[in-house]
Coordinates of C-alpha atoms and ligand atoms in Angstrom, one line a residue:
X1 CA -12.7 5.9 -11.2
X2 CA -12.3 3.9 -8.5
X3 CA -9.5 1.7 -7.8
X4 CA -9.4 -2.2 -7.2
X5 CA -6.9 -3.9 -5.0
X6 CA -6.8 -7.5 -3.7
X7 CA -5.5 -10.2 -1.9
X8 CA -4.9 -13.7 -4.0
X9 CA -4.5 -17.0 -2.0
X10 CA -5.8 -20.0 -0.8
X11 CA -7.0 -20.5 1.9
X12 CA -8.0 -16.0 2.0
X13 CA -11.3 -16.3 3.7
X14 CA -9.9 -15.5 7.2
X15 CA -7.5 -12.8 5.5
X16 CA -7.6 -9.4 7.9
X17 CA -5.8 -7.6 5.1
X18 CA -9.3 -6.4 3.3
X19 CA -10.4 -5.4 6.4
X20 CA -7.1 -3.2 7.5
X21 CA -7.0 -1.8 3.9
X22 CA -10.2 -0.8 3.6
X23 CA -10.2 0.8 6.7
X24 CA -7.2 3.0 5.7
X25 CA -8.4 3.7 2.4
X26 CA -11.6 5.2 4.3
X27 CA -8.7 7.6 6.6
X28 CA -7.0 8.9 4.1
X29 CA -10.4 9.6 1.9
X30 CA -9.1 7.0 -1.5
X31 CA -11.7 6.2 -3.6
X32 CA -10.8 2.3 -3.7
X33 CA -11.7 -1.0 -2.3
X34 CA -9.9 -4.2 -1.3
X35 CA -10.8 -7.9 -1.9
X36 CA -10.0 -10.9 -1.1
X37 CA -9.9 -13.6 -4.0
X38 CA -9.8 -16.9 -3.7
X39 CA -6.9 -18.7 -6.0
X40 CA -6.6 -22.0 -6.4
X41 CA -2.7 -23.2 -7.4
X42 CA -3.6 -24.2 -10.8
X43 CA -5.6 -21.1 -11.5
X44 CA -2.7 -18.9 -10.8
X45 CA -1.8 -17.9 -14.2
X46 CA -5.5 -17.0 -15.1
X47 CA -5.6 -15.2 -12.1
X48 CA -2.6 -12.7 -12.6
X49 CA -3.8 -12.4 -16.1
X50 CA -7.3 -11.2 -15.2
X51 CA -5.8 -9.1 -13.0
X52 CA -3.8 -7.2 -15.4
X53 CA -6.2 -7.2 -18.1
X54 CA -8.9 -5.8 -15.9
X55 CA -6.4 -3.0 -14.5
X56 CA -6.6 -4.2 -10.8
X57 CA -4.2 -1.1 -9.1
X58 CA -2.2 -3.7 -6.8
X59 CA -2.8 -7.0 -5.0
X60 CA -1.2 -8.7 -2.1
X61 CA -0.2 -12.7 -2.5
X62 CA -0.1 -15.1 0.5
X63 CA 0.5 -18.4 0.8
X64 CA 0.8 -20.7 -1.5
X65 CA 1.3 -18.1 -3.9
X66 CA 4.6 -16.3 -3.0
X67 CA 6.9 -17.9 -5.1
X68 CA 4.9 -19.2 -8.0
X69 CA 3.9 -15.8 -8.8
X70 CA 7.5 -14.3 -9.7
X71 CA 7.4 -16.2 -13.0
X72 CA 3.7 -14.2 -13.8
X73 CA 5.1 -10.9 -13.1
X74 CA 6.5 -8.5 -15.5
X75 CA 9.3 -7.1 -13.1
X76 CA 10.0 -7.8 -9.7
X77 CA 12.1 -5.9 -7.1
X78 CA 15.7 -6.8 -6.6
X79 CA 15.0 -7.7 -2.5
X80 CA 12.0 -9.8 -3.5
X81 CA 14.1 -11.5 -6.2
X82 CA 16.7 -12.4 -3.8
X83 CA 14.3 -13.7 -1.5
X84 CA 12.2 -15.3 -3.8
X85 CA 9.0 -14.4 -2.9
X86 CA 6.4 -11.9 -3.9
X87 CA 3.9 -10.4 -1.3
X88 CA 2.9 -7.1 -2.7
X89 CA 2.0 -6.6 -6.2
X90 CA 2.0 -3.2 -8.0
X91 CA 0.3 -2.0 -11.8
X92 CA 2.6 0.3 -13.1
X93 CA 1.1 1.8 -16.4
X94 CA -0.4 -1.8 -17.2
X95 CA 2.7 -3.4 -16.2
X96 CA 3.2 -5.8 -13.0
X97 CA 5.8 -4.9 -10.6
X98 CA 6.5 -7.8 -7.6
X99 CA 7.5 -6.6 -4.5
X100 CA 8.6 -8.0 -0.8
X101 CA 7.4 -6.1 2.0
X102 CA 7.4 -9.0 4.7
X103 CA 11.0 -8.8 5.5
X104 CA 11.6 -5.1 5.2
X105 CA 8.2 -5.2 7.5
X106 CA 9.6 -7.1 9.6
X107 CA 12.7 -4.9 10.1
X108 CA 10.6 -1.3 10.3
X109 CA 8.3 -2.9 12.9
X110 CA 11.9 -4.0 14.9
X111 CA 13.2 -0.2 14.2
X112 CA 10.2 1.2 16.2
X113 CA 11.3 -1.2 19.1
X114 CA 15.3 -0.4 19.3
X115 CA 16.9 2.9 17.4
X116 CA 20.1 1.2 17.9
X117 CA 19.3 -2.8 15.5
X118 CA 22.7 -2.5 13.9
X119 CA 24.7 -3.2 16.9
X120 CA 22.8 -5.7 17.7
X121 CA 24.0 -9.3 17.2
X122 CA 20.6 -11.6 16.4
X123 CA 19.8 -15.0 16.2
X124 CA 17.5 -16.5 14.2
X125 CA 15.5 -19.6 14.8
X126 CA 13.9 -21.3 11.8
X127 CA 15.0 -21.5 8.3
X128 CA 11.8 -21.3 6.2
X129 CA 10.2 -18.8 4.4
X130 CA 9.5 -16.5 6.7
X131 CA 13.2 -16.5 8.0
X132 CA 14.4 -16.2 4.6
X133 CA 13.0 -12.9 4.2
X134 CA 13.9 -11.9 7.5
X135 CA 17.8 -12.6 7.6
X136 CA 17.9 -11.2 4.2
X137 CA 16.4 -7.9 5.3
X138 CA 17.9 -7.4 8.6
X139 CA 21.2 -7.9 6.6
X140 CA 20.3 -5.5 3.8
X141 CA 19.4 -3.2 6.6
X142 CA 22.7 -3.3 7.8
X143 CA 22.9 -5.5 11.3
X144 CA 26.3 -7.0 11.2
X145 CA 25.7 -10.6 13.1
X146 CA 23.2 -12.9 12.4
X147 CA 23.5 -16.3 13.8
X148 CA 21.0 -19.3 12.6
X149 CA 19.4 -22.2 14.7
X150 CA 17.6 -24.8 12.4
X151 CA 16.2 -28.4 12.9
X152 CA 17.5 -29.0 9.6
X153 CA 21.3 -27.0 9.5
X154 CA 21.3 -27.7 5.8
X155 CA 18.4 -25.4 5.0
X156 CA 19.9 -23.1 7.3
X157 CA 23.4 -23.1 5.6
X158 CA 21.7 -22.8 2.2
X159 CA 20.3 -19.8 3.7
X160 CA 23.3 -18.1 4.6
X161 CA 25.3 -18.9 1.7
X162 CA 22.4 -17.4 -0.7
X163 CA 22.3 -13.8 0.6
X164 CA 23.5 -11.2 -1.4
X165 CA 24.5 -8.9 1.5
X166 CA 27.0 -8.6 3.4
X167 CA 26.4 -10.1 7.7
X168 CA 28.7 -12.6 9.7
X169 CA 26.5 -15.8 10.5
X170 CA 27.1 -19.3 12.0
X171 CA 25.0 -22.1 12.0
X172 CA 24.3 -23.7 15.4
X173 CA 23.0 -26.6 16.7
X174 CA 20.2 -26.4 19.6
X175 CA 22.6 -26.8 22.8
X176 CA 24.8 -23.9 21.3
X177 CA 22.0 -22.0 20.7
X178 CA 20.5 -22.6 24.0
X179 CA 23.5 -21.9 25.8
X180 CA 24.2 -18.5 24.2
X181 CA 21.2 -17.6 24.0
X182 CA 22.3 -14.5 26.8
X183 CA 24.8 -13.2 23.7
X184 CA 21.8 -11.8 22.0
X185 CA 19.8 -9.1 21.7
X186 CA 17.6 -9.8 18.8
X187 CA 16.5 -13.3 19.1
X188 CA 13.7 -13.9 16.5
X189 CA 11.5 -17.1 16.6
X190 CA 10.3 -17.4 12.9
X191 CA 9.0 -21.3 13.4
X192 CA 5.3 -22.7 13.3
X193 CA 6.6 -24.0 17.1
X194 CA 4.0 -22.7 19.8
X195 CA 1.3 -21.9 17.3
X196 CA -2.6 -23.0 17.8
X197 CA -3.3 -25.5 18.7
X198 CA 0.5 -26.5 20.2
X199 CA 0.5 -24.0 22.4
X200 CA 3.2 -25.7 25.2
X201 CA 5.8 -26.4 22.6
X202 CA 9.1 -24.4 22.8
X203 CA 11.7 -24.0 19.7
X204 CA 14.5 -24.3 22.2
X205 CA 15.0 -23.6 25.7
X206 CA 14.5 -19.8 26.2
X207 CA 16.2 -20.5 30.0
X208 CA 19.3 -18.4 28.6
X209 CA 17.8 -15.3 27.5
X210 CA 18.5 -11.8 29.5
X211 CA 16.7 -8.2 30.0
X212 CA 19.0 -6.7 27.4
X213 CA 17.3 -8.5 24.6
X214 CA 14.3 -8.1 22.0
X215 CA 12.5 -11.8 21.6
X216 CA 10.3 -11.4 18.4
X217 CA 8.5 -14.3 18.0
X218 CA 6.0 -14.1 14.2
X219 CA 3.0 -16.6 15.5
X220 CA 0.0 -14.2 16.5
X221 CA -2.4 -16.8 16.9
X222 CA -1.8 -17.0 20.2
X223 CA -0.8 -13.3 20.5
X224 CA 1.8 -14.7 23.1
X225 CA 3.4 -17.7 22.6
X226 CA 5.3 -19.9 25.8
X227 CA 8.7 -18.3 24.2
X228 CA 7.5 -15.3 24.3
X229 CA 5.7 -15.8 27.7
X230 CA 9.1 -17.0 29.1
X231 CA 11.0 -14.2 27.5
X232 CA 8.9 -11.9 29.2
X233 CA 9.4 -13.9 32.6
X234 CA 13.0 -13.2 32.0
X235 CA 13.1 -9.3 31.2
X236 CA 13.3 -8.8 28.0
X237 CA 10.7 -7.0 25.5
X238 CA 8.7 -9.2 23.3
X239 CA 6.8 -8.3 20.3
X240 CA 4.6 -11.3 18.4
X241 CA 3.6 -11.5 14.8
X242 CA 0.9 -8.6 14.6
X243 CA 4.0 -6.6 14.4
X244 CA 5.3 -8.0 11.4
X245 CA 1.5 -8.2 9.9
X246 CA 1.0 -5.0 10.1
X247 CA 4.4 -3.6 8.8
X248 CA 4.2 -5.5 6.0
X249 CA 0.3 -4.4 5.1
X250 CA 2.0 -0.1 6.0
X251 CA 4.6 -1.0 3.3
X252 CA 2.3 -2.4 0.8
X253 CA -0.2 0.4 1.3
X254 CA 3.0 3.0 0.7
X255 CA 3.9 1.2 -2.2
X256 CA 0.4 1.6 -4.1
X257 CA -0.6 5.2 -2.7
X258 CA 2.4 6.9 -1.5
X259 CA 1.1 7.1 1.9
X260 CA 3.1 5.4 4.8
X261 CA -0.6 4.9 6.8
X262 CA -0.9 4.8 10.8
X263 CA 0.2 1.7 12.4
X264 CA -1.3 1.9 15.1
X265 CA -4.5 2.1 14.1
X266 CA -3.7 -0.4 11.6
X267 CA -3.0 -2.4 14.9
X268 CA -6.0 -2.1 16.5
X269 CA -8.2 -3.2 12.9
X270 CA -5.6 -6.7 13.7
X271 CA -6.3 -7.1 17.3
X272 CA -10.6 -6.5 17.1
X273 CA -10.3 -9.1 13.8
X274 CA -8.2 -11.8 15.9
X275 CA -10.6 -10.8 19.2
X276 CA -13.5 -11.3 17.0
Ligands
ATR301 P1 7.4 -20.5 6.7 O1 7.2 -20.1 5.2 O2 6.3 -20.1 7.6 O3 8.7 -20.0 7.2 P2 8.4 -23.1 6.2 O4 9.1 -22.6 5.0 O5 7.6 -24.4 6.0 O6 7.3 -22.1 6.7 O7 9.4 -23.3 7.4 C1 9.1 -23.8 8.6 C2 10.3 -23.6 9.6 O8 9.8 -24.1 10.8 C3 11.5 -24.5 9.2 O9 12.6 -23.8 9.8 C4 11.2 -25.8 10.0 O10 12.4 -26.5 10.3 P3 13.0 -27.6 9.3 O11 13.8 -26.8 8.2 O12 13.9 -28.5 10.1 O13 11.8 -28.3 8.7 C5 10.6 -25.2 11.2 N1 9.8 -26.2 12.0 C6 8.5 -26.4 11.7 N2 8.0 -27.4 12.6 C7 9.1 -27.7 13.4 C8 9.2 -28.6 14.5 N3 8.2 -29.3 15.0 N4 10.4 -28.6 15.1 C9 11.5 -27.8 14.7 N5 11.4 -27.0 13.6 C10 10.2 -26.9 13.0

């Protein structure tokens, strides 16, 4: 019979995750297909419900469902938990398992950059969502420094003090950030700073950084943002937010079928869908 999978959220008309999933389960010949459903906050509960009942195989959840969802699930993964936020939902024999796969996503898409992360000492600007899930997998993954610029140091030392694994961090302000910026060779912009349509703003002064590093920046609408655009002006190797898209779409895809699919291809789907 064939299999159902999904994407819940709201907005999910401009989602590319049918598109890149349905493209893959054409590849690898699985008889399945992938929508996107719209889901309205309050209709959450309903949602997962019908789901389950109607023996959907897996769905992804996006914003602003990630962490309402947790409480609606009959397990979640011990990553996820810790992050606290769900991307990737799997039926296991009628029972739903919550996984995250943006942060570990995050951290495969950085492996194929550099074989040598652990070594390197990061900094991370931003302490949202998206930064949550990446400090907590890079340290789960085993890189030993990871410092923290925020606006707000508070939500940036709650951060820190909430992760499970082990990693040295400090906090710092924007001029210590800014002027060790050279000290790093992960430096990974996880901000809405620089996105459409504020395309000239900066997170911080990106005057510091060197050849030796990787600058990561997650906004892929513009596919390069002016940090990333200086970055590259300095040296180093950039990679924007397709990266992390797409990793987190090959770990979701692995988790339902088994199959870690090809990237780059998976890549391409991305780039024609933003071109478009
Ligand atoms: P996401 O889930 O995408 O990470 P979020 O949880 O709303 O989104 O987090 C947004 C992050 O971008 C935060 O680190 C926020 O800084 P604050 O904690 O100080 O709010 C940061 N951010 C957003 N707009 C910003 C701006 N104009 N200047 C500096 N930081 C900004």
């Amino acid at each position: 019979m064939k299999k159902i999978f999904g994407v819940i959220g709201d907005p999910i008309a401009h989602s590319m995750s049918p598109a890149m999933h349905n493209d893959l389960f054409d590849l690898y010949g699985i008889d399945a297909v992938y929508f996107p459903f719209h889901v309205s906050k309050r209709n959450l509960l309903d949602a997962v419900k019908g789901l389950k009942a109607l023996g959907v195989s897996g769905f992804n959840v996006t914003i602003p469902h990630k962490t309402d969802i947790i409480a609606h699930l009959d397990k979640v993964d011990p990553l996820a938990k810790a992050i606290g936020a769900v991307n990737t939902v799997k039926n296991e024999n009628g029972l739903l398992v919550g996984y995250n796969t943006d942060g570990p996503g995050f951290v495969k898409g950085l492996e194929y950059m550099a074989a040598d992360l652990g070594s390197r000492s990061a900094l991370i600007i931003g302490a949202g969502g998206a930064s949550r899930a990446i400090y907590f997998s890079m340290a789960q993954a085993g890189i030993e420094r990871i410092d923290l610029y925020n606006r707000t140091p508070g939500k940036a030392d709650e951060l820190v003090s909430s992760c499970p694994f082990k990693v040295e961090s400090n906090v710092i302000g924007r001029e210590a950030a800014e002027k060790s910026l050279a000290e790093y060779q992960l430096i990974i912009q996880t901000t809405s700073i620089g996105m459409v349509p504020d395309t000239e703003s900066l997170p911080l002064s990106p005057e510091n950084i060197t050849q030796s590093a990787i600058v990561s920046d997650i906004i892929y609408n513009p596919l390069q943002t002016k940090f990333l655009k200086e970055a590259s002006r300095k040296g180093a190797a950039i990679q924007n937010g397709v990266g992390m898209f797409v990793f987190q779409g090959a770990l979701a895809f692995e988790i339902w079928t088994g199959i870690f699919p090809d990237v780059e291809r998976m890549e391409g789907n991305v780039l024609r869908n933003l071109g478009g």
